Amino acid sequence: MAADSASALSLVEEFVSGLQDSKAKDVAKGVKDGEFTILQLVEALGPSLTSSQPHTRARGVQLLSEVLLDCYGGLTEREVEVLIAFYENRLKDHYVVTPPVLKGLRALTKCKTLPPGSAVSMLKSLFQDVHVQSLMLTERAYVYNMLINLMETREAELKGLGADFVFGFVQSMDGERDPRNLLLAFQIAKNIIQRGYNLGKFAEELFEVTSCYFPIDFTPPPNDPHGITKEELTKALRAVLTGTPKFAEFLLPLLIEKLDSDVQSAKLDSLQTLTACASQYEHKDLAEFLEGLWSSLRREVFQTSSEKIESAGLAALTAITSCLSRSVLSSESEDVLSNFLILILKDCKHHLSEPDLKLVWPSVKLLQAACSASNRAGYIITAAVLPALIDQYNSRTQCSHRRTLLEVVQRFIQSVKTSQASEDESVFSPFRASLCSVVFAALSETNSSLQVTAASVLTSLAQQNGLLLDSDIELAVDHLTRLLLTEEAGGVSVSVVECAGALAKLHPDVFISKLIPRIKQEMFSEPMDQDNRNSSEGYSHHAVRQRCLSALAAVSTQPNVVQESTLVLLDVVSSAHTGSFSFSVDEVVLVCCSLQRIAEQVEDTEETGRCFHEVVIPRLLSLFLQAGLQGSSGVGSPLVEEVVLSAVVPVISTSCSRLQPLLAAQTASRAVSLFLDGDVSFLPDNSFPSHIQLLKNMQEKPWSQSQLTCLLMSCVCSLPRTVEVPHVEQLLSQLEEMSCTCSHPLSYTSAAKCFASLVNKRPHDESLDTLIQGTVKRVYSELDNTSSSVRPQAFTLLIWVAKALLLRYHPLFTALTDKLFSLLDDADLGLMVADGFSLLMSDSPDVLNRSCHADIRIMYRQRFFSENSAKLVQGFNAAPQEKKPNYLKALSNIVNKLPKQVQVTELPALLSLLLEALTCPDQSIQLSTLSCLEPVLINPPPVLIQQLEALVSRLLALISSPAMSVRIASLQCVHALSHFPAHEVLPFRTRVLRALAKPLDDKKRLVRSEAVKTRGEWFLLGSPGGR
């Protein structure tokens, strides 16, 4: 024991007299390890603590406090009691002793063994003996942290102090300026307010000591390590000021005063604070200040020069109106809400009678903000405003005035929409007949802008719960149908289609009975029927059909509508195939686009799934199969056109990707049995020849049949990975055979895509590796045979299989990559291979994407680049001169698809190749390289500045390129060069300015515009007033 005391005494001596601060850690370790106790440490500190020198006493207390910070968790209640008594006594000591005393007290406030009553004792001593604001920043933080710790653990004791605690805190905080300490002080004030501490007669003092910082005006210093922001301080202070209604009588006059400020940030902060407090206060807290608040808000909206302030002002008005709406009316009480709304109506309503003046829209916004606050406010304002607006509309003759009035009406309808509960009657019910009359009259006008606005108002009315009657909806559909079929203005048709789509979600039955039959009739009427009726207006039957197809897609969001609309669209495809009605290829493509949109947007239910599974997909397969089989007979069905097939693939693909698991499995089974076995039993028109062989003997079949493989691809490649494709081994074998033997590009490409997609989704096992190795062996043999006629087919299969393996990080992908790089030197395939790298790095729209449930790992592009960029450079260096462009194009295609952040970090290593690519005659390589270089030029690495001469020469040469896009991109890069360090680019100034004279007279305006900006930057370089 004596040895332990001697050890403690030695450490104390070294810390106090030797001024070795590191010894505090050794002392704390000794206490933790049990070498000596806290009391033995105090005994060892005796001479220091009783020294006549204040600095010696301070060092002794400092050592004890630092040890307590590490060891407070192991103290007993008796030890804590003794230490608190000691520290409270030391607060009366010399001022140099106070900082370490506060540090020790902060440690003691963390003790779980704090004796009852000690919190009150500590705070009384603190408030009585310490003037907090005379302390340094760190010591003030000790005080605030003490208060926070005690409020968390000894709340009941602190509340027992009553208002004295609040007064002590106010004195401690008064005059605080450091933002770090202000955050702590605001936290304490917020706790006092929100946790129900007794403010007593010091509510105003607490408000004054915190509100003096409002509004926060703080700009953090550059590279601030503490990371405190103005927004953080603002939110903390706002939580205090708006935390209790007791501050209302002080805060609201302050906010009105700050709203008169010319400082925009002060206005914005005041409005946001007003919004926050209105959500906390009751109507009686606001009543006295309503006139002043309204006057300030009106001024800010009427005279604002900032959208932010206007939005904040409107939000504040909504919050105030909502607060007043919460008041309970009685026979004796005054209706505060009505009185406030009368103020608003008095100042705003008369502006609505002047639709051509600028104050109409600020007035509408203010009324709308109040209207949206509550149902009560909505009823009062609409009752006062809507009749006048409707009367004005009926009395005005100018279309511009009528349109403005309709837009005002729409604003009010939209503002009320969000505040309606589903069971409430609409506030517009008393005005239903008048509103419908106005809207339908506007839809009957000839002015297109009026029709567009009326369609938007009709959409808003329909969304009001229970407002429109069935007869109103039917009349609305009649108007929309008429406009759809007769109005050629683009804006009107877009608005009508949007309106029809919105109404169909709410009232599908009316569209099924009225719109869809009328559209069907119009779709199947011949152009000659329309020529007599509308020849004077230049009626375009194709345009009408296009609008009808857009409308069918827009209204098809509910399952029962989809069942009817898809039948119409399928009838169009069928008629186009049979030739019973005249439909162009473009119109059939539009039909497919409408079907795809329906498949994407319709609700994902079993009912819609069965519609596509049992009706849409089988009928499409049947029609296209018929067309393919008849293709060789010379019958010119549009369904054999490649553009139509490309349009129907996403229809089937999207439908299959959204099917429920059971239906998806059935679809897969049907499609595979159709293409492998010729099973047509599920197709609606079963008049096909027997023993159809769609995937066999492709060399002997016409292209119209072989290209149907894209339909197989659309059926099986978009299914979830959990759906098992039947007979997959046989299917893959047939697809591989077709990919390597068929001569029709669409056919063998579709087969390769389908093969690759199935490989991508298969589980990784030995059978998959065997399959890939067998396919690759066959592909390599064809590619290595330079006299083979199917080398393009073999390469197509190789590149798609490579993409499938790249996406899932399959280990065999590396060998395929090496083969692709070696093919860049091939005389026949080199250019095709270079373009193939773009396919590897880009997203495929029809297969091997996430919507088709492909197996795609994150950052596969970055991984491919990091693993293969060195191989590409080596291949370029070793390649003969005539093959180097292939490597440059491959590099350009790879880099161009990388994320910009990766480009910026990786491109400096490839700079020599990129500069070489700028000299390549291929304009696509030039453009791709320029687009890669531009983001790097913004923050140029040192290696780029070293190559400045070569870079400037190549960019200036491209300014005269025959391709406009290359000229613009090169000018943008030259522009970026002007922001390089001035001493580096100044030697090139004269040369660049001379070269930029030519594009100033370019025949293309976009080139001239870019040249002017670029030349201006270079002209100012090194000039007085320039950089």
mmCIF file of N, CA, C and O in Angstrom, residues 754-791:
data_model
loop_
_atom_site.group_PDB
_atom_site.id
_atom_site.type_symbol
_atom_site.label_atom_id
_atom_site.label_comp_id
_atom_site.label_asym_id
_atom_site.label_seq_id
_atom_site.Cartn_x
_atom_site.Cartn_y
_atom_site.Cartn_z
ATOM 1 N N CYS A 754 -31.457 -13.901 -77.506
ATOM 2 C CA CYS A 754 -32.227 -14.861 -76.707
ATOM 3 C C CYS A 754 -31.297 -15.859 -76.028
ATOM 4 O O CYS A 754 -31.454 -16.157 -74.830
ATOM 5 N N PHE A 755 -30.333 -16.374 -76.767
ATOM 6 C CA PHE A 755 -29.353 -17.312 -76.205
ATOM 7 C C PHE A 755 -28.609 -16.660 -75.042
ATOM 8 O O PHE A 755 -28.476 -17.246 -73.959
ATOM 9 N N ALA A 756 -28.140 -15.430 -75.247
ATOM 10 C CA ALA A 756 -27.363 -14.732 -74.212
ATOM 11 C C ALA A 756 -28.201 -14.452 -72.972
ATOM 12 O O ALA A 756 -27.722 -14.591 -71.836
ATOM 13 N N SER A 757 -29.451 -14.067 -73.171
ATOM 14 C CA SER A 757 -30.304 -13.775 -72.027
ATOM 15 C C SER A 757 -30.557 -15.016 -71.182
ATOM 16 O O SER A 757 -30.534 -14.959 -69.948
ATOM 17 N N LEU A 758 -30.794 -16.139 -71.833
ATOM 18 C CA LEU A 758 -31.007 -17.389 -71.084
ATOM 19 C C LEU A 758 -29.741 -17.803 -70.339
ATOM 20 O O LEU A 758 -29.812 -18.287 -69.203
ATOM 21 N N VAL A 759 -28.591 -17.598 -70.958
ATOM 22 C CA VAL A 759 -27.319 -17.914 -70.293
ATOM 23 C C VAL A 759 -27.116 -17.009 -69.080
ATOM 24 O O VAL A 759 -26.660 -17.451 -68.020
ATOM 25 N N ASN A 760 -27.448 -15.755 -69.216
ATOM 26 C CA ASN A 760 -27.266 -14.798 -68.117
ATOM 27 C C ASN A 760 -28.072 -15.186 -66.875
ATOM 28 O O ASN A 760 -27.618 -14.996 -65.742
ATOM 29 N N LYS A 761 -29.257 -15.752 -67.089
ATOM 30 C CA LYS A 761 -30.144 -16.039 -65.953
ATOM 31 C C LYS A 761 -29.959 -17.439 -65.385
ATOM 32 O O LYS A 761 -30.519 -17.741 -64.324
ATOM 33 N N ARG A 762 -29.189 -18.307 -66.059
ATOM 34 C CA ARG A 762 -29.019 -19.677 -65.560
ATOM 35 C C ARG A 762 -28.145 -19.700 -64.317
ATOM 36 O O ARG A 762 -27.189 -18.917 -64.188
ATOM 37 N N PRO A 763 -28.422 -20.589 -63.375
ATOM 38 C CA PRO A 763 -27.561 -20.715 -62.189
ATOM 39 C C PRO A 763 -26.144 -21.121 -62.606
ATOM 40 O O PRO A 763 -25.944 -21.835 -63.591
ATOM 41 N N HIS A 764 -25.163 -20.667 -61.830
ATOM 42 C CA HIS A 764 -23.770 -20.966 -62.151
ATOM 43 C C HIS A 764 -23.425 -22.369 -61.653
ATOM 44 O O HIS A 764 -23.264 -22.608 -60.455
ATOM 45 N N ASP A 765 -23.339 -23.298 -62.590
ATOM 46 C CA ASP A 765 -22.950 -24.661 -62.237
ATOM 47 C C ASP A 765 -22.104 -25.235 -63.373
ATOM 48 O O ASP A 765 -21.782 -24.550 -64.349
ATOM 49 N N GLU A 766 -21.753 -26.476 -63.240
ATOM 50 C CA GLU A 766 -20.874 -27.113 -64.231
ATOM 51 C C GLU A 766 -21.530 -27.185 -65.607
ATOM 52 O O GLU A 766 -20.865 -27.034 -66.633
ATOM 53 N N SER A 767 -22.846 -27.411 -65.636
ATOM 54 C CA SER A 767 -23.539 -27.521 -66.925
ATOM 55 C C SER A 767 -23.498 -26.188 -67.687
ATOM 56 O O SER A 767 -23.382 -26.178 -68.924
ATOM 57 N N LEU A 768 -23.558 -25.075 -66.953
ATOM 58 C CA LEU A 768 -23.476 -23.767 -67.613
ATOM 59 C C LEU A 768 -22.094 -23.562 -68.220
ATOM 60 O O LEU A 768 -21.961 -23.119 -69.371
ATOM 61 N N ASP A 769 -21.054 -23.915 -67.454
ATOM 62 C CA ASP A 769 -19.689 -23.768 -67.976
ATOM 63 C C ASP A 769 -19.477 -24.643 -69.218
ATOM 64 O O ASP A 769 -18.855 -24.208 -70.199
ATOM 65 N N THR A 770 -20.020 -25.851 -69.183
ATOM 66 C CA THR A 770 -19.888 -26.753 -70.338
ATOM 67 C C THR A 770 -20.596 -26.173 -71.556
ATOM 68 O O THR A 770 -20.077 -26.216 -72.685
ATOM 69 N N LEU A 771 -21.779 -25.628 -71.328
ATOM 70 C CA LEU A 771 -22.540 -25.022 -72.425
ATOM 71 C C LEU A 771 -21.767 -23.866 -73.053
ATOM 72 O O LEU A 771 -21.634 -23.784 -74.284
ATOM 73 N N ILE A 772 -21.246 -22.988 -72.194
ATOM 74 C CA ILE A 772 -20.527 -21.813 -72.695
ATOM 75 C C ILE A 772 -19.282 -22.249 -73.462
ATOM 76 O O ILE A 772 -18.982 -21.731 -74.554
ATOM 77 N N GLN A 773 -18.552 -23.194 -72.894
ATOM 78 C CA GLN A 773 -17.319 -23.642 -73.555
ATOM 79 C C GLN A 773 -17.610 -24.269 -74.919
ATOM 80 O O GLN A 773 -16.881 -24.049 -75.893
ATOM 81 N N GLY A 774 -18.704 -25.027 -75.018
ATOM 82 C CA GLY A 774 -19.057 -25.621 -76.303
ATOM 83 C C GLY A 774 -19.442 -24.565 -77.331
ATOM 84 O O GLY A 774 -19.028 -24.633 -78.501
ATOM 85 N N THR A 775 -20.214 -23.572 -76.898
ATOM 86 C CA THR A 775 -20.615 -22.496 -77.806
ATOM 87 C C THR A 775 -19.405 -21.690 -78.255
ATOM 88 O O THR A 775 -19.250 -21.366 -79.445
ATOM 89 N N VAL A 776 -18.534 -21.365 -77.295
ATOM 90 C CA VAL A 776 -17.352 -20.562 -77.613
ATOM 91 C C VAL A 776 -16.435 -21.316 -78.576
ATOM 92 O O VAL A 776 -15.870 -20.724 -79.507
ATOM 93 N N LYS A 777 -16.315 -22.624 -78.375
ATOM 94 C CA LYS A 777 -15.469 -23.419 -79.285
ATOM 95 C C LYS A 777 -15.990 -23.336 -80.719
ATOM 96 O O LYS A 777 -15.218 -23.157 -81.676
ATOM 97 N N ARG A 778 -17.305 -23.433 -80.864
ATOM 98 C CA ARG A 778 -17.881 -23.364 -82.207
ATOM 99 C C ARG A 778 -17.703 -21.973 -82.803
ATOM 100 O O ARG A 778 -17.345 -21.829 -83.982
ATOM 101 N N VAL A 779 -17.909 -20.966 -81.983
ATOM 102 C CA VAL A 779 -17.764 -19.584 -82.465
ATOM 103 C C VAL A 779 -16.329 -19.321 -82.885
ATOM 104 O O VAL A 779 -16.074 -18.727 -83.946
ATOM 105 N N TYR A 780 -15.378 -19.778 -82.069
ATOM 106 C CA TYR A 780 -13.963 -19.544 -82.393
ATOM 107 C C TYR A 780 -13.592 -20.223 -83.721
ATOM 108 O O TYR A 780 -12.828 -19.663 -84.525
ATOM 109 N N SER A 781 -14.136 -21.410 -83.940
ATOM 110 C CA SER A 781 -13.779 -22.110 -85.173
ATOM 111 C C SER A 781 -14.284 -21.353 -86.401
ATOM 112 O O SER A 781 -13.609 -21.327 -87.438
ATOM 113 N N GLU A 782 -15.441 -20.755 -86.293
ATOM 114 C CA GLU A 782 -15.964 -19.963 -87.407
ATOM 115 C C GLU A 782 -15.161 -18.676 -87.580
ATOM 116 O O GLU A 782 -14.838 -18.261 -88.703
ATOM 117 N N LEU A 783 -14.833 -18.026 -86.463
ATOM 118 C CA LEU A 783 -14.102 -16.759 -86.550
ATOM 119 C C LEU A 783 -12.683 -16.967 -87.061
ATOM 120 O O LEU A 783 -12.140 -16.099 -87.765
ATOM 121 N N ASP A 784 -12.085 -18.092 -86.692
ATOM 122 C CA ASP A 784 -10.702 -18.352 -87.123
ATOM 123 C C ASP A 784 -10.621 -18.782 -88.587
ATOM 124 O O ASP A 784 -9.532 -18.774 -89.177
ATOM 125 N N ASN A 785 -11.747 -19.151 -89.158
ATOM 126 C CA ASN A 785 -11.781 -19.550 -90.567
ATOM 127 C C ASN A 785 -12.101 -18.311 -91.405
ATOM 128 O O ASN A 785 -13.255 -17.910 -91.540
ATOM 129 N N THR A 786 -11.093 -17.681 -91.961
ATOM 130 C CA THR A 786 -11.286 -16.415 -92.667
ATOM 131 C C THR A 786 -12.136 -16.555 -93.920
ATOM 132 O O THR A 786 -12.665 -15.561 -94.428
ATOM 133 N N SER A 787 -12.302 -17.763 -94.412
ATOM 134 C CA SER A 787 -13.130 -17.953 -95.606
ATOM 135 C C SER A 787 -14.584 -18.271 -95.267
ATOM 136 O O SER A 787 -15.410 -18.436 -96.165
ATOM 137 N N SER A 788 -14.889 -18.379 -93.978
ATOM 138 C CA SER A 788 -16.255 -18.713 -93.562
ATOM 139 C C SER A 788 -17.219 -17.589 -93.931
ATOM 140 O O SER A 788 -16.909 -16.395 -93.759
ATOM 141 N N SER A 789 -18.416 -17.971 -94.382
ATOM 142 C CA SER A 789 -19.431 -16.974 -94.758
ATOM 143 C C SER A 789 -20.284 -16.527 -93.581
ATOM 144 O O SER A 789 -21.101 -15.613 -93.709
ATOM 145 N N VAL A 790 -20.107 -17.168 -92.433
ATOM 146 C CA VAL A 790 -20.951 -16.832 -91.278
ATOM 147 C C VAL A 790 -20.136 -16.183 -90.161
ATOM 148 O O VAL A 790 -20.527 -16.242 -88.997
ATOM 149 N N ARG A 791 -19.029 -15.577 -90.492
ATOM 150 C CA ARG A 791 -18.233 -14.908 -89.449
ATOM 151 C C ARG A 791 -19.004 -13.773 -88.762
ATOM 152 O O ARG A 791 -18.914 -13.621 -87.537
#
